[in-house]
Coordinates of C-alpha atoms and ligand atoms in Angstrom, one line a residue:
M10 CA -11.7 -85.5 93.2
R11 CA -15.0 -84.6 91.8
Q12 CA -16.5 -87.4 90.1
S13 CA -19.0 -86.3 87.2
L14 CA -21.5 -89.8 85.7
H15 CA -23.0 -89.4 82.5
N16 CA -26.9 -90.4 81.8
T17 CA -26.9 -91.9 85.3
S18 CA -29.3 -94.1 86.8
L19 CA -30.3 -91.9 90.3
R20 CA -32.3 -95.0 92.0
K21 CA -29.2 -95.2 94.7
Y22 CA -30.0 -91.2 94.9
N23 CA -33.5 -91.5 96.2
T24 CA -35.0 -93.5 98.7
F25 CA -38.1 -94.0 97.1
G26 CA -36.1 -96.1 95.0
I27 CA -37.6 -94.6 91.6
E28 CA -35.7 -95.4 88.4
V29 CA -34.9 -92.7 86.5
N30 CA -31.9 -91.2 85.0
A31 CA -30.0 -87.9 85.3
K32 CA -28.1 -86.1 82.2
E33 CA -25.1 -85.6 84.5
L34 CA -24.7 -86.3 88.4
I35 CA -21.6 -84.2 89.7
I36 CA -20.3 -85.5 93.2
C37 CA -18.3 -82.9 95.3
H38 CA -16.0 -83.6 98.5
N39 CA -15.6 -79.9 99.3
K40 CA -16.3 -76.2 98.9
E41 CA -13.5 -75.9 96.4
E42 CA -14.5 -78.4 94.5
I43 CA -17.9 -76.8 94.0
Q44 CA -16.5 -73.3 93.5
T45 CA -14.5 -74.5 90.6
L46 CA -17.3 -76.7 89.1
I47 CA -19.3 -73.4 89.1
N48 CA -16.4 -71.3 87.7
E49 CA -16.3 -73.7 85.0
K50 CA -19.7 -74.3 84.2
N51 CA -22.7 -71.6 83.8
F52 CA -25.2 -72.9 86.1
N53 CA -27.5 -69.7 85.2
N54 CA -29.3 -71.3 82.4
Q55 CA -29.3 -75.0 83.1
N56 CA -31.8 -77.2 84.9
T57 CA -30.1 -77.7 88.3
L58 CA -30.7 -79.9 91.3
I59 CA -29.1 -80.3 94.4
I60 CA -29.4 -84.1 96.0
G61 CA -28.1 -84.6 99.7
G62 CA -29.5 -88.0 100.8
G63 CA -32.4 -88.0 98.7
S64 CA -35.0 -88.9 101.4
N65 CA -37.5 -86.0 101.1
L66 CA -37.9 -86.2 97.0
V67 CA -39.8 -87.9 94.2
F68 CA -38.6 -88.3 90.4
T69 CA -41.8 -88.0 88.5
K70 CA -39.8 -88.3 85.5
D71 CA -35.9 -88.7 83.9
F72 CA -33.8 -85.1 85.1
D73 CA -32.8 -83.4 82.1
G74 CA -29.9 -81.3 83.8
I75 CA -27.0 -81.3 86.4
I76 CA -27.3 -82.8 89.6
I77 CA -24.7 -81.9 92.4
H78 CA -24.4 -84.3 94.9
P79 CA -22.3 -82.4 98.1
Q80 CA -20.3 -85.3 100.0
I81 CA -18.9 -82.8 102.3
K82 CA -18.0 -84.7 105.4
G83 CA -16.7 -83.6 108.9
I84 CA -18.0 -82.6 112.8
S85 CA -16.4 -80.0 114.8
L86 CA -16.5 -78.4 117.8
I87 CA -16.1 -74.9 116.6
K88 CA -16.3 -72.8 119.9
E89 CA -17.6 -73.3 123.6
D90 CA -18.9 -71.2 126.8
D91 CA -20.3 -71.8 129.9
S92 CA -23.6 -73.1 128.2
N93 CA -23.2 -73.8 124.7
F94 CA -21.3 -75.8 122.1
W95 CA -20.7 -74.7 118.8
I96 CA -20.8 -77.6 116.2
E97 CA -20.0 -77.3 112.4
A98 CA -21.0 -80.4 110.4
G99 CA -20.9 -80.7 106.6
A100 CA -23.9 -81.0 104.5
G101 CA -22.5 -84.6 103.4
V102 CA -22.9 -86.0 106.8
L103 CA -25.7 -88.5 107.6
W104 CA -28.1 -86.5 109.9
D105 CA -28.3 -89.2 112.4
E106 CA -24.7 -89.7 112.6
L107 CA -24.4 -86.3 113.8
V108 CA -27.4 -86.8 116.5
Q109 CA -25.5 -90.1 117.3
E110 CA -22.3 -87.9 117.8
A111 CA -23.9 -85.3 120.0
V112 CA -25.7 -87.7 122.2
N113 CA -22.0 -89.1 122.5
N114 CA -20.6 -86.2 124.0
N115 CA -23.5 -84.8 125.8
W116 CA -24.5 -82.0 123.6
H117 CA -27.8 -81.4 124.1
G118 CA -30.7 -80.3 121.4
L119 CA -30.6 -83.1 118.6
E120 CA -32.0 -86.0 120.6
N121 CA -35.3 -85.6 119.5
L122 CA -34.5 -85.4 115.8
S123 CA -32.9 -89.3 116.2
Y124 CA -33.3 -91.4 113.1
I125 CA -34.3 -88.8 110.6
P126 CA -32.9 -90.0 107.4
G127 CA -31.5 -87.9 104.8
H128 CA -28.0 -85.5 105.5
V129 CA -27.1 -82.3 107.4
G130 CA -27.2 -80.5 104.4
A131 CA -31.1 -80.5 103.9
S132 CA -32.0 -79.8 107.9
P133 CA -32.3 -76.1 107.2
I134 CA -33.8 -76.2 104.0
Q135 CA -36.9 -78.0 104.9
N136 CA -36.5 -77.4 108.8
I137 CA -37.1 -80.6 109.7
G138 CA -38.4 -81.7 112.5
A139 CA -40.3 -84.4 115.0
Y140 CA -40.9 -85.2 118.4
G141 CA -41.8 -81.4 119.5
V142 CA -38.3 -80.4 118.2
E143 CA -37.2 -78.5 114.9
A144 CA -34.1 -78.0 113.3
K145 CA -34.7 -74.0 113.4
D146 CA -34.7 -74.4 117.3
V147 CA -30.9 -75.1 117.1
I148 CA -29.1 -73.6 113.9
E149 CA -27.1 -70.7 114.3
Q150 CA -25.8 -70.0 111.0
V151 CA -26.4 -72.2 107.7
K152 CA -23.1 -71.5 105.4
G153 CA -23.2 -72.1 101.6
I154 CA -22.4 -71.1 97.9
F155 CA -24.4 -69.1 95.6
L156 CA -24.8 -71.1 92.1
E157 CA -25.0 -67.9 89.9
D158 CA -21.5 -66.8 90.9
G159 CA -19.8 -69.2 93.3
K160 CA -19.5 -66.6 96.0
D161 CA -19.9 -67.6 99.5
F162 CA -22.8 -66.6 101.6
Q163 CA -23.4 -67.2 105.4
F164 CA -26.9 -67.0 107.0
N165 CA -27.9 -66.9 110.6
N166 CA -30.9 -68.3 111.9
T167 CA -33.1 -65.0 111.2
D168 CA -32.1 -64.5 107.4
C169 CA -33.4 -68.4 106.9
K170 CA -37.0 -67.4 107.2
F171 CA -37.9 -71.0 108.8
G172 CA -41.5 -71.9 109.0
Y173 CA -43.0 -75.4 109.5
R174 CA -41.2 -77.4 106.8
N175 CA -39.9 -74.5 105.3
S176 CA -37.6 -71.8 104.9
I177 CA -35.9 -69.3 102.4
F178 CA -34.2 -72.1 100.9
K179 CA -37.6 -73.3 99.7
N180 CA -38.7 -70.0 98.3
E181 CA -36.7 -67.0 97.2
L182 CA -33.4 -69.2 97.4
K183 CA -35.1 -72.3 95.7
G184 CA -32.1 -73.7 93.2
K185 CA -29.9 -70.8 93.8
V186 CA -27.9 -72.0 96.3
I187 CA -25.9 -74.8 97.8
V188 CA -25.2 -75.5 101.4
T189 CA -22.1 -76.5 102.6
S190 CA -22.1 -76.7 106.3
V191 CA -24.3 -75.9 109.1
I192 CA -23.2 -74.8 112.7
Y193 CA -25.6 -75.7 115.3
K194 CA -25.7 -73.9 119.0
L195 CA -26.6 -76.9 121.5
S196 CA -26.6 -76.7 125.3
K197 CA -24.4 -78.0 128.2
E198 CA -27.4 -78.6 130.0
P199 CA -30.6 -80.7 129.6
N200 CA -33.9 -79.0 128.3
F201 CA -35.6 -82.3 127.6
I202 CA -38.8 -81.9 125.8
L203 CA -40.7 -85.0 126.2
S204 CA -44.5 -83.5 125.6
Y205 CA -45.4 -85.1 122.4
G206 CA -47.0 -88.5 122.3
T207 CA -45.7 -91.2 124.4
V208 CA -42.4 -89.9 124.7
K209 CA -42.1 -89.4 128.4
E210 CA -44.0 -92.7 129.3
E211 CA -41.5 -94.5 127.2
V212 CA -38.3 -92.3 128.5
E213 CA -39.8 -93.3 132.1
K214 CA -39.9 -96.9 131.3
L215 CA -36.2 -96.9 130.8
G216 CA -35.5 -95.0 133.8
E217 CA -34.4 -91.3 134.0
P218 CA -34.5 -88.8 131.0
N219 CA -31.2 -88.7 129.4
L220 CA -29.9 -88.4 125.8
K221 CA -29.5 -91.6 125.3
N222 CA -32.8 -92.5 126.5
I223 CA -34.5 -90.1 124.6
R224 CA -32.5 -91.0 121.4
K225 CA -33.6 -94.9 122.4
V226 CA -37.3 -93.8 122.6
I227 CA -38.1 -91.9 119.5
T228 CA -35.8 -94.2 117.4
A229 CA -38.0 -97.0 118.6
I230 CA -41.2 -95.0 117.8
R231 CA -39.9 -94.2 114.7
K232 CA -38.9 -97.6 113.6
S233 CA -42.1 -98.9 114.6
K234 CA -44.6 -96.2 112.4
L235 CA -42.2 -95.5 109.5
P236 CA -40.9 -98.0 106.6
E237 CA -36.7 -98.5 105.9
P238 CA -35.8 -97.4 103.1
E239 CA -33.1 -99.9 102.6
E240 CA -36.4 -102.3 102.7
V241 CA -39.5 -100.4 101.7
G242 CA -39.0 -97.1 99.4
N243 CA -40.4 -93.9 100.7
A244 CA -40.0 -90.2 101.4
G245 CA -41.0 -90.3 105.0
S246 CA -44.2 -87.9 105.1
F247 CA -45.4 -87.7 101.8
F248 CA -48.1 -84.6 102.5
K249 CA -47.6 -81.4 105.5
N250 CA -50.0 -81.6 108.1
P251 CA -52.6 -79.0 107.1
I252 CA -53.0 -76.1 108.9
I253 CA -56.5 -74.9 109.2
P254 CA -59.1 -72.2 110.9
I255 CA -60.3 -73.4 114.3
V256 CA -63.6 -72.8 113.4
K257 CA -63.4 -75.2 110.7
F258 CA -62.0 -78.0 113.4
H259 CA -64.7 -77.4 115.8
K260 CA -67.1 -78.4 112.7
L261 CA -64.8 -81.6 112.5
Q262 CA -65.2 -82.1 115.9
E263 CA -68.7 -82.1 115.8
Q264 CA -68.6 -85.1 113.2
F265 CA -65.9 -87.2 114.6
D266 CA -65.4 -88.2 118.4
K267 CA -61.8 -87.2 119.0
V268 CA -59.9 -85.2 116.4
P269 CA -56.1 -85.5 117.0
S270 CA -54.4 -81.6 116.8
Y271 CA -51.6 -79.8 117.2
P272 CA -52.1 -76.0 118.7
I273 CA -51.0 -73.2 116.8
D274 CA -52.7 -70.1 118.0
T275 CA -56.0 -68.7 118.9
E276 CA -57.0 -68.7 115.0
W277 CA -55.4 -71.8 113.8
I278 CA -54.8 -75.4 114.5
K279 CA -52.9 -78.3 112.2
L280 CA -54.2 -81.6 112.2
P281 CA -52.2 -84.8 111.2
A282 CA -53.0 -85.5 107.7
G283 CA -52.1 -89.4 108.6
W284 CA -55.5 -88.8 110.5
L285 CA -57.6 -87.7 107.5
I286 CA -55.9 -90.1 105.3
E287 CA -56.9 -92.9 107.6
Q288 CA -60.5 -91.6 107.8
A289 CA -60.9 -91.5 104.4
G290 CA -59.9 -95.1 104.0
W291 CA -56.9 -95.2 102.5
K292 CA -54.3 -96.3 105.0
G293 CA -52.7 -99.6 103.8
R294 CA -54.5 -99.7 100.1
T295 CA -52.6 -99.7 96.8
M296 CA -52.7 -98.9 93.8
G297 CA -50.4 -100.4 90.9
N298 CA -46.6 -100.3 92.7
V299 CA -47.3 -97.6 95.3
G300 CA -49.6 -97.5 98.3
V301 CA -50.3 -95.9 101.6
H302 CA -48.0 -97.2 104.2
D303 CA -50.3 -99.3 106.8
K304 CA -48.8 -98.5 109.9
Q305 CA -48.7 -94.8 109.4
A306 CA -50.9 -93.4 106.4
L307 CA -48.8 -89.9 105.9
V308 CA -46.2 -92.3 104.1
L309 CA -46.5 -93.6 100.7
V310 CA -44.6 -96.4 99.9
N311 CA -43.1 -98.1 97.1
K312 CA -44.4 -101.6 96.6
G313 CA -41.6 -102.5 94.1
G314 CA -40.7 -101.1 90.6
A315 CA -42.9 -97.9 91.0
S316 CA -42.9 -95.2 88.5
G317 CA -42.9 -91.5 89.6
N318 CA -46.1 -91.0 87.7
E319 CA -48.0 -93.8 90.1
V320 CA -46.4 -91.9 92.7
L321 CA -48.1 -88.9 91.4
N322 CA -51.4 -90.3 90.7
L323 CA -51.9 -91.9 93.9
S324 CA -51.2 -89.0 95.5
Q325 CA -53.3 -86.7 93.4
A326 CA -56.1 -89.6 94.2
I327 CA -55.6 -88.7 97.9
I328 CA -55.4 -84.8 98.0
K329 CA -58.9 -85.1 95.8
D330 CA -60.7 -87.2 98.3
I331 CA -59.5 -85.4 101.4
Q332 CA -60.6 -82.1 99.4
E333 CA -64.1 -83.9 98.7
K334 CA -64.7 -85.1 102.5
F335 CA -63.2 -82.5 104.5
S336 CA -62.7 -79.3 102.4
I337 CA -59.1 -79.6 103.3
T338 CA -56.3 -78.8 100.6
L339 CA -53.5 -81.3 101.3
E340 CA -50.1 -80.2 100.4
P341 CA -46.9 -82.4 99.1
E342 CA -44.4 -82.1 102.0
V343 CA -41.9 -84.0 99.7
N344 CA -40.3 -82.2 96.5
L345 CA -41.7 -83.2 93.5
I346 CA -39.6 -83.2 90.6
Ligands
EPU28 N1 -52.6 -90.4 112.7 C1 -53.4 -91.3 112.4 N2 -53.3 -92.3 111.5 C2 -52.2 -92.5 110.5 C3 -51.2 -91.5 111.4 C4 -51.4 -90.8 112.2 O1 -54.6 -91.4 113.0 O2 -52.1 -93.3 109.8 C5 -52.8 -89.4 114.0 C6 -52.7 -89.9 115.3 O3 -53.9 -89.4 116.0 C7 -51.4 -89.7 115.8 C8 -50.7 -88.3 115.2 O4 -52.0 -88.5 113.7 O5 -51.1 -89.7 117.2 C9 -49.5 -87.8 114.9 O6 -49.0 -88.9 114.2 P1 -47.5 -88.7 114.3 O7 -47.3 -88.7 115.7 O8 -47.3 -90.3 113.6 O9 -46.9 -87.7 113.5 P2 -47.6 -86.8 112.5 O10 -48.2 -85.6 112.4 O11 -48.1 -87.9 111.3 C10 -45.2 -85.6 111.7 C11 -44.0 -85.2 111.0 C12 -43.2 -86.4 111.0 C13 -42.5 -86.3 112.4 C14 -43.5 -86.9 113.2 C15 -43.2 -86.6 115.0 C16 -44.9 -83.9 109.1 C17 -45.2 -83.7 107.9 N3 -44.6 -84.9 109.8 O12 -46.0 -86.4 111.5 O13 -42.0 -86.0 110.1 O14 -41.8 -87.6 112.4 O15 -44.8 -85.8 113.3 O16 -43.2 -85.6 115.5 O17 -44.9 -83.0 110.0 C18 -41.3 -86.2 107.8 O18 -41.4 -85.1 107.7 O19 -41.1 -86.9 106.9 C19 -41.6 -87.2 109.2 C20 -42.0 -88.2 109.0

């Protein structure tokens, strides 16, 4: 049954651990509950927010509206042919539970996305990605409901207009839909992607490349760099990695010995924002109750009792400093609310 909480704390619902209240928080367990809710309430004139695992958002103040928290569970194999499995997962499934299930069943394609916090429902929204793989590489279809009228939608991969940490759900459809499930097309044959950082050599230390070894290595790399939200509040990468013109990159290379980068095309190149933030001297620094993580400068952390405003102030100070030092504008990767 649908649950409704009034003037309730959102602390448990955001991994940054910010203490704010919502006017109303509604937990729905299936599609029908969401549709009934939409029929009962008019969401068109309401301040509405959908929260999954709350691992990519930072509240800067109380939320004066309705928050819907879909708890739709279930992972099922819906189809297979000689080469692929099609797996449908509910929006409320823990992302890493899905990856574990895939590894257990020899479904290939999700292994590099091991140990990412959050729920399945968020995977298409920000096109989660890590270690050379993005959700868009495996998403076949996204199913959901329009908030306006409760009607269903089914978008295929191209409809979602995926980009780097981006999709139609962060643009044209922002605040207009609820994702209820996602269908992933996974492979029967291995197509291991080991090219990112030290992944290949770490996997070789364990033996042959296989799903279990890759999952083990990626989980260990993430654990060594990224703080556990249960221990230290955080929202993963706070900023996007900026994409800059190659000419500007060459200028940076004149100034610095080694500038790490990810190639995009012949004109553009992506820089790790963590490197810029570290070069600017922010790594490990603290401002009040917030700080820059000492093992990965792209992550801002709650040192205990942080307010949303403190997070905002620190992020703005970093943006300003990087702008002044490198003439590069960092953009938040998290949703600031
Ligand atoms: N670096 C530094 N100092 C730092 C952090 C990074 O110099 O403090 C440099 C190093 O050269 C390092 C390089 O940046 O080799 C890349 O660092 P890392 O592998 O940690 O990746 P990232 O570019 O900082 C991105 C994603 C992560 C994802 C990793 C691995 C974004 C915004 N972040 O981070 O995603 O896990 O790659 O693929 O694209 C997330 O989105 O929340 C997230 C954690």
